[in-house]
CSV table of C-alpha atoms in Angstrom, one decimal:
chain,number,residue,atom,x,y,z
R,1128,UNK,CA,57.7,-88.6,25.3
R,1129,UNK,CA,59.1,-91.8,23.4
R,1130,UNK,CA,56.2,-94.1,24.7
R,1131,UNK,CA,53.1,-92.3,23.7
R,1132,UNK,CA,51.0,-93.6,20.6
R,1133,UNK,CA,49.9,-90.8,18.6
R,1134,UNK,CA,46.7,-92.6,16.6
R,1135,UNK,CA,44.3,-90.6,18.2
R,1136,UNK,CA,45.3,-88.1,15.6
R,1137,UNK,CA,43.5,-89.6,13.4
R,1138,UNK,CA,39.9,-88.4,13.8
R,1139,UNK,CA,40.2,-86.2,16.8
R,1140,UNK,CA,36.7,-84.8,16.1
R,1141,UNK,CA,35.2,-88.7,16.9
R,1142,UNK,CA,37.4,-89.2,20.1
R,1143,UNK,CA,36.2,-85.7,21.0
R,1144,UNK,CA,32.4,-86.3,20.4
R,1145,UNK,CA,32.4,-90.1,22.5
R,1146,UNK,CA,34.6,-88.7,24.9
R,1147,UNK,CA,38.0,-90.5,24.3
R,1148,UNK,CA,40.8,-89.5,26.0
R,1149,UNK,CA,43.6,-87.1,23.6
R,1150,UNK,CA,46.2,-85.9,25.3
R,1151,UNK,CA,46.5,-82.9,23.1
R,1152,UNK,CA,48.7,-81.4,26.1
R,1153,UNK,CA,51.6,-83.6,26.4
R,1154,UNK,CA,51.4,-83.4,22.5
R,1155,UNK,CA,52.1,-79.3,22.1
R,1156,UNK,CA,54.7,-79.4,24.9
R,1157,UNK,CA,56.6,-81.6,22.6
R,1158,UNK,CA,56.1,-79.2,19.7
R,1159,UNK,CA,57.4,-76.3,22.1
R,1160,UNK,CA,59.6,-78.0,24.0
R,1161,UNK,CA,60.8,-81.0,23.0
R,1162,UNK,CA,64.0,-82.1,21.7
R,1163,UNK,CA,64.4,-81.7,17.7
R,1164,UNK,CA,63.6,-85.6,17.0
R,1165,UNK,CA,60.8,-85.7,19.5
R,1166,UNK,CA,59.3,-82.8,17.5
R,1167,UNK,CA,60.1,-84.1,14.2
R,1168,UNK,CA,58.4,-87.5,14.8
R,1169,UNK,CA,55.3,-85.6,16.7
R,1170,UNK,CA,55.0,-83.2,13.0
R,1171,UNK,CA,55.5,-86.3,11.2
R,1172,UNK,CA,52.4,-87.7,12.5
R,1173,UNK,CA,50.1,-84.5,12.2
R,1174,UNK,CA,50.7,-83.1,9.0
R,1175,UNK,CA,49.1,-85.8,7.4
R,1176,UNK,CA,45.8,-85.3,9.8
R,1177,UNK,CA,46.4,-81.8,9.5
R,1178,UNK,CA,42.8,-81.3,7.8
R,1179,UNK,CA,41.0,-83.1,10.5
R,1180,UNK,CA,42.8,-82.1,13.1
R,1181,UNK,CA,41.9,-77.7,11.8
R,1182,UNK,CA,38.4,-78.3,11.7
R,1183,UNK,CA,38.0,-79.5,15.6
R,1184,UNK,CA,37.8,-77.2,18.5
R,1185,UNK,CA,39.8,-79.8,20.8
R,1186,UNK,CA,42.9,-80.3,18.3
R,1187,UNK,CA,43.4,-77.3,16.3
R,1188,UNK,CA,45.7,-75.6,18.2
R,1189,UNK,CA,48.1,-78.0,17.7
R,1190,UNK,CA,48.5,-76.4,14.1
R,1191,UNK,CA,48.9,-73.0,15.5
R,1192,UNK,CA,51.9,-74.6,17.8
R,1193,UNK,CA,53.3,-75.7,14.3
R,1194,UNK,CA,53.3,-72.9,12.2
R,1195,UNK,CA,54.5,-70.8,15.4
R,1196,UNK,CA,57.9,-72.9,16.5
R,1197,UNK,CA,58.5,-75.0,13.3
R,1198,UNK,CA,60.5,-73.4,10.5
R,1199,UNK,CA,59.7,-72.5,7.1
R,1200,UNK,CA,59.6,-75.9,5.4
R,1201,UNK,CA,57.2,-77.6,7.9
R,1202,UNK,CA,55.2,-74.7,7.3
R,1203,UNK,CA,55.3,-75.4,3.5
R,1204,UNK,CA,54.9,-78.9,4.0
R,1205,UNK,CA,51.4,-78.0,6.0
R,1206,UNK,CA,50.7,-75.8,3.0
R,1207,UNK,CA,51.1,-79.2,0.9
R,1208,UNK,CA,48.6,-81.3,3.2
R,1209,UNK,CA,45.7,-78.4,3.3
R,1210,UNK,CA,46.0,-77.1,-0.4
R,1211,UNK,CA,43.4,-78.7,-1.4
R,1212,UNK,CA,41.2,-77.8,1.8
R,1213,UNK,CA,41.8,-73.8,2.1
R,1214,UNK,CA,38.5,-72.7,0.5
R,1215,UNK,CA,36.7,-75.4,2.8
R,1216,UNK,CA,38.9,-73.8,5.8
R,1217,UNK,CA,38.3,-70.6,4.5
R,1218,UNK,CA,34.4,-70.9,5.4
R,1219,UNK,CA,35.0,-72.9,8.4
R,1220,UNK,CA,34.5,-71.1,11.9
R,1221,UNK,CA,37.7,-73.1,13.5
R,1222,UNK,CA,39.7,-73.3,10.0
R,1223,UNK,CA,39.6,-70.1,8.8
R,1224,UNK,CA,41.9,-69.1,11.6
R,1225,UNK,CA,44.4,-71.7,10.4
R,1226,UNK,CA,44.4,-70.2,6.8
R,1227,UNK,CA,44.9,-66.6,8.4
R,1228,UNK,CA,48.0,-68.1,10.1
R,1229,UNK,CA,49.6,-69.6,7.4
R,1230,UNK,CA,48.8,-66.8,5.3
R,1231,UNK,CA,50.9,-64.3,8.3
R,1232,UNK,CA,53.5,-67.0,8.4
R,1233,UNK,CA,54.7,-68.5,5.2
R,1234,UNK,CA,56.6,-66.8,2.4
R,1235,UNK,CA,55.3,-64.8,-0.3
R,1236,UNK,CA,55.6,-67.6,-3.1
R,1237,UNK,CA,53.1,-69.9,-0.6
R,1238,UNK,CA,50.4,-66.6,0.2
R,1239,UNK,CA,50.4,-66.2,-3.3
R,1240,UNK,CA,49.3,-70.0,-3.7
R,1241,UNK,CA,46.7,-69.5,-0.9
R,1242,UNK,CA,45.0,-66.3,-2.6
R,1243,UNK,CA,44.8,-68.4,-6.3
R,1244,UNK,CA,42.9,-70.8,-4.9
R,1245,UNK,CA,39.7,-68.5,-4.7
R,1246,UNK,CA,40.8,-67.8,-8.5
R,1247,UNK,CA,41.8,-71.0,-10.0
R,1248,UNK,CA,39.1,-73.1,-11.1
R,1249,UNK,CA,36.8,-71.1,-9.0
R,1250,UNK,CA,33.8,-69.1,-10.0
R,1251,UNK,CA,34.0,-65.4,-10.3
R,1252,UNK,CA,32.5,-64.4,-7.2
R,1253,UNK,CA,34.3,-66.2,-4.9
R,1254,UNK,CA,35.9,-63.9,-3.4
R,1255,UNK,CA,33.2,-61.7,-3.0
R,1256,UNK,CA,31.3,-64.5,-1.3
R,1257,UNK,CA,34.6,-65.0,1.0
R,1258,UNK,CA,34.0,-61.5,2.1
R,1259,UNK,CA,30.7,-61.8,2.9
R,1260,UNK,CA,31.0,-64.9,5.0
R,1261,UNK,CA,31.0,-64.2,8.8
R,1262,UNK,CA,34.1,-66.3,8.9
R,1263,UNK,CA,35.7,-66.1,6.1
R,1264,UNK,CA,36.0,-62.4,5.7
R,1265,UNK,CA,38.7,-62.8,8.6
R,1266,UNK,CA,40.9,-64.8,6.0
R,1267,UNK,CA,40.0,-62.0,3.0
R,1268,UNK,CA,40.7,-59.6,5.8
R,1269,UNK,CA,44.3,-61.1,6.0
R,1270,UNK,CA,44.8,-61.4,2.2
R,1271,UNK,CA,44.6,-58.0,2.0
R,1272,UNK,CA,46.9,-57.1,4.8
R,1273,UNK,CA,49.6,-58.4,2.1
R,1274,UNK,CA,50.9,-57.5,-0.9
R,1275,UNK,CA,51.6,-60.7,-2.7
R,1276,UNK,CA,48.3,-61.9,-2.1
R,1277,UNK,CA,46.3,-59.1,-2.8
R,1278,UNK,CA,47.8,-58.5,-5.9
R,1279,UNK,CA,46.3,-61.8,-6.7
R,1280,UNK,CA,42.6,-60.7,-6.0
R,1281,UNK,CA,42.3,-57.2,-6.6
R,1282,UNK,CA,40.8,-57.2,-9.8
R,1283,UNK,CA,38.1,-59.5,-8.9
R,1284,UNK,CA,37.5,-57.3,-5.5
R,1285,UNK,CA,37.3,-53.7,-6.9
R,1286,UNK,CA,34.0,-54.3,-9.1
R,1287,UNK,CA,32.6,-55.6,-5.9
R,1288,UNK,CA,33.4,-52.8,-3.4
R,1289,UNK,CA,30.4,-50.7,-4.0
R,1290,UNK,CA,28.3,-53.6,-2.5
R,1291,UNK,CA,30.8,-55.5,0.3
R,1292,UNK,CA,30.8,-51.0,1.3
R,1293,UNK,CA,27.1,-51.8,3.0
R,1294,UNK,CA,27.9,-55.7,3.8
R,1295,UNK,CA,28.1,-56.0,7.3
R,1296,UNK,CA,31.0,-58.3,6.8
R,1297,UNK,CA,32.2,-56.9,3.6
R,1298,UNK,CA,32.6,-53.8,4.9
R,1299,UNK,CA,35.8,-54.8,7.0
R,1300,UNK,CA,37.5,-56.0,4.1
R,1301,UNK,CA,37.3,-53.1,2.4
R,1302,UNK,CA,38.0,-50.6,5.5
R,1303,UNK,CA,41.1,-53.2,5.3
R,1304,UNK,CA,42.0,-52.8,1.9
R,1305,UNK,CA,41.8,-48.9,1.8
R,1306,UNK,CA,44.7,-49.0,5.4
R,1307,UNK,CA,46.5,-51.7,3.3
R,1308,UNK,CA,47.3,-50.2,0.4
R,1309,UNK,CA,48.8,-47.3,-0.8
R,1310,UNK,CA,45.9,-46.5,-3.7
R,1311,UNK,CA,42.7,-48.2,-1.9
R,1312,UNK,CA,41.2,-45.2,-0.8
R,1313,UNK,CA,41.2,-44.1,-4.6
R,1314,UNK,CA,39.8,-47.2,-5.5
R,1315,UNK,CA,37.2,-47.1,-2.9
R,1316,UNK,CA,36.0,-43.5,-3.8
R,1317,UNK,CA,35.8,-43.8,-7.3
R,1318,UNK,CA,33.7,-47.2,-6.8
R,1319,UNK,CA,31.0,-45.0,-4.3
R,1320,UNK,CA,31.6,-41.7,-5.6
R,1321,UNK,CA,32.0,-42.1,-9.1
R,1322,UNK,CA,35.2,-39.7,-9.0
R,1323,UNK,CA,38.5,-39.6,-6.1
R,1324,UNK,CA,38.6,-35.5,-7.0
R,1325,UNK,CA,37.1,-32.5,-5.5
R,1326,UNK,CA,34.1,-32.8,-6.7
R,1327,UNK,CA,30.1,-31.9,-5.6
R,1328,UNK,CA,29.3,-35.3,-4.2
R,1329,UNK,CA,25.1,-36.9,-4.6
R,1330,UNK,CA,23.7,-37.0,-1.5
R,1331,UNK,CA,21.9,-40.1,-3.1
R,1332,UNK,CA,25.4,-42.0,-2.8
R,1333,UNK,CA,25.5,-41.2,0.7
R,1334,UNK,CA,22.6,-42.0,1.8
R,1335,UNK,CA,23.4,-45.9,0.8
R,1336,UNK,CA,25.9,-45.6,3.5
R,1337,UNK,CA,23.7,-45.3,5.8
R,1338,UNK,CA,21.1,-47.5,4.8
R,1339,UNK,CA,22.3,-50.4,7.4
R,1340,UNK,CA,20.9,-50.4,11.0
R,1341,UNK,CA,24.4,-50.7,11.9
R,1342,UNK,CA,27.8,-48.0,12.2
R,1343,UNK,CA,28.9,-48.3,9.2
R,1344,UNK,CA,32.8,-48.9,9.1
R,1345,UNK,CA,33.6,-47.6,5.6
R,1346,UNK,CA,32.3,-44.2,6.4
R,1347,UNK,CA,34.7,-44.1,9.5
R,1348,UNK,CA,37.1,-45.4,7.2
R,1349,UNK,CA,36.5,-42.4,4.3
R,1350,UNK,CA,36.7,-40.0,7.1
R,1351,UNK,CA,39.6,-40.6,9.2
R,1352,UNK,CA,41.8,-41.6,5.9
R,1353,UNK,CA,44.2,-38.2,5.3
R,1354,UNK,CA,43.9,-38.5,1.4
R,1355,UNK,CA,40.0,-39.2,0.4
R,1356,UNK,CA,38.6,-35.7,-1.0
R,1357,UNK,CA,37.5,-33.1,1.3
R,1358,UNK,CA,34.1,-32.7,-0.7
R,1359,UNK,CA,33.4,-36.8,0.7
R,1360,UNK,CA,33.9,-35.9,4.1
R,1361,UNK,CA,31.4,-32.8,3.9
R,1362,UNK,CA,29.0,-34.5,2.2
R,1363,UNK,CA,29.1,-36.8,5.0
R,1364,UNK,CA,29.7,-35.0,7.8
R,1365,UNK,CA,26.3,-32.6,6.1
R,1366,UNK,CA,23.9,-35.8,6.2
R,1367,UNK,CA,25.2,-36.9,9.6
R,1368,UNK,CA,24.1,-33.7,10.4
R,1369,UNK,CA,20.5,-33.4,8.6
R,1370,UNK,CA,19.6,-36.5,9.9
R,1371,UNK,CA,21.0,-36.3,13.8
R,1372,UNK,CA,17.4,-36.1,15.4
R,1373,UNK,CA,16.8,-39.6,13.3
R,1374,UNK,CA,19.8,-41.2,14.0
R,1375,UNK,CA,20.4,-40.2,17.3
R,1376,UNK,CA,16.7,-40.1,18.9
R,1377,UNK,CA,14.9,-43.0,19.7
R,1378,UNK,CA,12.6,-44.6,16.7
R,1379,UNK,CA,9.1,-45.8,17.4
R,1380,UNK,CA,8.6,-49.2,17.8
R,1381,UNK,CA,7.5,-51.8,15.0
R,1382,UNK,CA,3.4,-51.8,15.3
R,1383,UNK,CA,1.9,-54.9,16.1
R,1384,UNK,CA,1.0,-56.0,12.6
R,1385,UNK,CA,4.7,-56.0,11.2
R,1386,UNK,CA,5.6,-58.3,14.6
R,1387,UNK,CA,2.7,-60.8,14.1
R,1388,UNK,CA,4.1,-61.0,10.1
R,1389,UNK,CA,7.9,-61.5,11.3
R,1390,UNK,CA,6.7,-63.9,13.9
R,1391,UNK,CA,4.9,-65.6,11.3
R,1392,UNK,CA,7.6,-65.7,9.0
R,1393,UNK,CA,10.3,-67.0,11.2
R,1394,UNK,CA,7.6,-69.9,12.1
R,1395,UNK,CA,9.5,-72.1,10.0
R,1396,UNK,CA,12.9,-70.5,9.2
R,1397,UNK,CA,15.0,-71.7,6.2
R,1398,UNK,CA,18.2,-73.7,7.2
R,1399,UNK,CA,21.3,-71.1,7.4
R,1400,UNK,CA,24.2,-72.4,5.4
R,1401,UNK,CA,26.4,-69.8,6.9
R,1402,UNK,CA,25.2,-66.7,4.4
R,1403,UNK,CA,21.9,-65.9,6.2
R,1404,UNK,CA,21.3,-62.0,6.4
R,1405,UNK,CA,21.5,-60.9,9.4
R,1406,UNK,CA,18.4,-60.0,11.3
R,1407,UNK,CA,18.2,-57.8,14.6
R,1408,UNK,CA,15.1,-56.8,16.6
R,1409,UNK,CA,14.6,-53.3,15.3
R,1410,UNK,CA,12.6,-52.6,18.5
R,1411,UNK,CA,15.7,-53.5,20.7
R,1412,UNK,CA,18.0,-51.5,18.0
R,1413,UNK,CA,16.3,-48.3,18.3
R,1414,UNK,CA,18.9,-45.7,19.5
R,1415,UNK,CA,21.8,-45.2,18.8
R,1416,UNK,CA,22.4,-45.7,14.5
R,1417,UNK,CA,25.9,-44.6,13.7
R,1418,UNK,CA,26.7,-43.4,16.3
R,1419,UNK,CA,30.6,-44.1,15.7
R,1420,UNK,CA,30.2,-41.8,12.7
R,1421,UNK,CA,29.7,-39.0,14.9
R,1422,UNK,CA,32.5,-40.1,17.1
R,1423,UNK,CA,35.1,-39.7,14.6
R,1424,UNK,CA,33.2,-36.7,12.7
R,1425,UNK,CA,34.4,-35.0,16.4
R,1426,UNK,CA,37.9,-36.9,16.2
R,1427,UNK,CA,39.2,-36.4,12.7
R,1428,UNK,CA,36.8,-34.1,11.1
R,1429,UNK,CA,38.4,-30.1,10.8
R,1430,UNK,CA,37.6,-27.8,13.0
R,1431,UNK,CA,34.7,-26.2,11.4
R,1432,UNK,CA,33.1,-29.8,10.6
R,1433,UNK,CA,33.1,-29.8,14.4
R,1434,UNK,CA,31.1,-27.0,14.7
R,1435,UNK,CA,28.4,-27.7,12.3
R,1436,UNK,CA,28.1,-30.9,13.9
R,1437,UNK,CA,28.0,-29.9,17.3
R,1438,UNK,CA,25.5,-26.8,16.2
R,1439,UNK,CA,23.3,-29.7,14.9
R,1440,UNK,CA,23.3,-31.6,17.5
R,1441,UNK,CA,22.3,-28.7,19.8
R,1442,UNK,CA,19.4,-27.2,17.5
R,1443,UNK,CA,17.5,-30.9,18.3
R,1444,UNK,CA,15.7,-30.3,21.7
R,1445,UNK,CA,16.7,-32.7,24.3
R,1446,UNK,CA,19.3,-34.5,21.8
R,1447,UNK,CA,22.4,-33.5,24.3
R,1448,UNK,CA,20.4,-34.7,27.7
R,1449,UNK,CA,19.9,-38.1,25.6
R,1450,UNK,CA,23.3,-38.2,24.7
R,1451,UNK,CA,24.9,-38.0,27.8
R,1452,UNK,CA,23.0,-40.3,29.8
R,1453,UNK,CA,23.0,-43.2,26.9
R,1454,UNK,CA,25.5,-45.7,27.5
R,1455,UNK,CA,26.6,-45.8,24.5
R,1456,UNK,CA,25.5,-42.5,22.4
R,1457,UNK,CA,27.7,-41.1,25.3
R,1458,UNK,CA,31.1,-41.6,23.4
R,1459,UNK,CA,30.0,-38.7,21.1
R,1460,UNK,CA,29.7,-36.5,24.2
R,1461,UNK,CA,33.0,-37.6,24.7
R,1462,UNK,CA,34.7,-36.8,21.7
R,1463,UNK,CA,33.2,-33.8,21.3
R,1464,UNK,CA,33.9,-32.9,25.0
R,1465,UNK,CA,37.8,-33.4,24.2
R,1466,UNK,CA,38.2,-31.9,20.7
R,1467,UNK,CA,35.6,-28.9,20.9
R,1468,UNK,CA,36.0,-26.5,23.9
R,1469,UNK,CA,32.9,-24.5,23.0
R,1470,UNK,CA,31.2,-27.4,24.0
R,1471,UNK,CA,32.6,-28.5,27.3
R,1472,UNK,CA,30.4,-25.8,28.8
R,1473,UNK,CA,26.9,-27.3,27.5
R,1474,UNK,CA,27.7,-30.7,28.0
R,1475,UNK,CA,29.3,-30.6,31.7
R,1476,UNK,CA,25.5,-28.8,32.4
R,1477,UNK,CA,24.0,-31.3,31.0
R,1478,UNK,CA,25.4,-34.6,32.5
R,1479,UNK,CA,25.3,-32.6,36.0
R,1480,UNK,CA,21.9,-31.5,35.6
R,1481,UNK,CA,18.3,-34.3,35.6
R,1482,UNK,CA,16.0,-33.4,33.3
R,1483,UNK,CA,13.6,-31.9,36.2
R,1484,UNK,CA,16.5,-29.6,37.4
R,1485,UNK,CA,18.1,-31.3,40.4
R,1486,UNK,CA,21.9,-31.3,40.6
R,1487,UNK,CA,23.3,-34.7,40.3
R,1488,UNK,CA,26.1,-34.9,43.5
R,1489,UNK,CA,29.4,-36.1,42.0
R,1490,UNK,CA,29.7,-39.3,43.5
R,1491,UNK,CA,26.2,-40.0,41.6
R,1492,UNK,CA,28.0,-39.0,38.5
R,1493,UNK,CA,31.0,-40.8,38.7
R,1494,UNK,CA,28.6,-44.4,39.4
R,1495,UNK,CA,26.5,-43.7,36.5
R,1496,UNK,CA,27.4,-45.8,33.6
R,1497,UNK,CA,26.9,-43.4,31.0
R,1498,UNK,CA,27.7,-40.1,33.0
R,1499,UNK,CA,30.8,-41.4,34.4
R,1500,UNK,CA,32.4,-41.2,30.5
R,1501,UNK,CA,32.0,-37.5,30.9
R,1502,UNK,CA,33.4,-36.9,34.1
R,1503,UNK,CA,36.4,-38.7,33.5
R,1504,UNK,CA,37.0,-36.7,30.2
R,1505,UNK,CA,36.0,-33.4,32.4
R,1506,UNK,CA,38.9,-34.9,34.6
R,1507,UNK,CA,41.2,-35.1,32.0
R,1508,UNK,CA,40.6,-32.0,29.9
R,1509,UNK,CA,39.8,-29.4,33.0
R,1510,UNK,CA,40.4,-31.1,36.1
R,1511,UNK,CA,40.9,-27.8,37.7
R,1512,UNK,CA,36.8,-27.6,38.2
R,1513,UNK,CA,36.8,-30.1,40.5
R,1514,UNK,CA,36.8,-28.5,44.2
R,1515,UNK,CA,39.2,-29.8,46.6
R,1516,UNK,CA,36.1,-31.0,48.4
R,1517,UNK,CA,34.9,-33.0,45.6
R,1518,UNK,CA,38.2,-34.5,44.8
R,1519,UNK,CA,38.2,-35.9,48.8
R,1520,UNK,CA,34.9,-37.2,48.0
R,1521,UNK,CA,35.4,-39.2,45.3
R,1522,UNK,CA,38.8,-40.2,46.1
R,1523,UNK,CA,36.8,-41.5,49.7
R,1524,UNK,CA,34.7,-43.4,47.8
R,1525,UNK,CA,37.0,-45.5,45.3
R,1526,UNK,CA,38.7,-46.9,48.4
């Protein structure tokens, strides 16, 4: 488009807010299909904006377009323009998917410049503070996806494990950094554990797993990873078990005086600068907690793990009918429907049977939300116990 003025790249975020016309549109088909010179005059006029134009909504695609179709040196020369942004980026919540692209895009020389900037004249938690930011732990995420940057950070992430373990954001860096690496999983134990051997593990150290409301991802982590210790997966798989009834049941609500103190102490909340704890309405969080541990206790977990976790869960009296007809506590049915035949037997009664004894008719099962998860994995593992009669009828009523 030879005739179009590009100064509206110059504060897209203003034109944006007072409703200017950009038209961003004709401006990416020229990135993705325009003639070389069209596209070379098009980058010439957005690198140079390229900060303003990643932190707005409206515009910042246009980088994406860039680092996409343009070849490596337009993608160092972007490097050049933000260098001095990244940590700002890093934090932003439109940015910090910029950063994560140039980091999967540019050469290993560049991600290496990207991961010193949280080292270079920065403070010594950085880092850790990029982890825990719901933003910018996507862009720590993606550091340690590769090697030349990680290698950059890993001394000043290891100390911090232990913590960013519990961190609701943290936590996914360090479920990334134990499936990106060859020796994370060591790394990880030893920083929980206090040892990566065969050893007698404290239930105490467990138990700090578990202390957020929330699944947990590093203990799915530890316990679908091949090479952590088989002690660290009993020790789990023994408190997931102690505690099922807890876990799994439904806690009482919060009494009246501890919701007239949080209501008074959210009368005038404290500005959130983006590293606000989180806080959840424990009354509307009260069944399941970790309940994905259980789901891949039944999915990786040996064969006799299986067992003691599905004897648990049967010794707790009405556990299994609350299991299946939970949306979605009914995923650990599943799993243990598909990996654990001993159990197909108890569960198919239960999810067929209300808690008053009346048979639930198929086509009632296969419309509940929760019940239908069983009878599709009934379908898959042992079709053969559907009747012809009931095949007819469900296959009537899907049409």
């Amino acid at each position: 488009m030879p005739g179009m003025r590009l100064d509206f790249l110059k504060n897209p975020s203003q034109r944006a807010a007072t409703g200017k016309s950009m038209p961003l549109k004709q401006v990416e088909a020229v990135l993705l299909y325009g003639r070389p010179e069209q596209r070379a005059k098009v980058v010439q006029k957005i690198l140079p904006n390229a900060y303003a134009l990643c932190l707005s909504k409206a515009s910042h695609h246009l980088l994406l377009s860039i680092l996409a179709k343009c070849d490596g040196l337009i993608r160092v020369q972007m490097l050049y323009h933000l260098r001095r942004k990244i940590r700002d980026l890093s934090f932003s919540p439109v940015g910090n998917t910029i950063v994560q692209e140039m980091l999967e895009k540019l050469p290993i020389q560049q991600r290496r410049e990207i991961a010193e900037v949280f080292v270079l004249n920065a403070e010594a938690d950085e880092f850790r503070r990029l982890c825990e930011h719901p933003f910018g732990n996507h862009v720590a995420q993606k550091i340690m996806e590769h090697p030349s940057s990680r290698e950059v950070l890993e001394e000043r992430f290891v100390p911090h494990i232990s913590f960013l373990a519990v961190h609701p954001y943290g936590q996914r860096v360090v479920v990334k950094y134990m499936e990106s690496t060859e020796e994370g999983w060591r790394a990880v134990s030893r920083a929980l554990f206090g040892t990566d051997e065969e050893r007698d593990v404290e239930e105490g150290k467990i138990a700090l797993l578990f202390q957020p409301l929330d699944d947990n991802m590093t203990v799915s982590a530890l316990l679908r990873h091949p090479l952590v210790s088989v002690s660290v997966k009993d020790a789990i798989c023994a408190h997931l078990c102690e505690y099922a009834a807890e876990y799994l049941n439904s806690r009482k609500e919060t009494s009246a005086a501890t919701a007239a103190a949080q209501a008074e102490e959210d009368e005038f909340p404290l500005p959130d600068f983006g590293y606000a704890k989180l806080k959840k309405d424990e009354a509307k969080h009260d069944f399941p907690r970790h309940y994905h541990a259980y789901v891949t206790v039944f999915g990786y977990g040996d064969i006799a793990q299986r067992k003691e976790m599905w004897e648990s869960l049967r010794s707790v009296t009405g556990l299994i009918e609350r299991i299946v007809s939970h949306k979605t506590a009914v995923a650990i049915a599943v799993a243990a429907f598909k990996t654990l035949p001993e159990s197909q037997e108890s569960l198919w009664a239960a999810t067929t049977m209300m808690p008053n004894g009346t048979v639930i008719d198929v086509i009632q099962l296969a419309r509940d939300p929760a019940r239908t998860m069983l009878l599709r994995a009934m379908i898959e593992s042992c079709g053969y116990l559907l009747t012809a009669d009931q095949r007819k009828r469900l296959a009537g009523a899907a049409l």
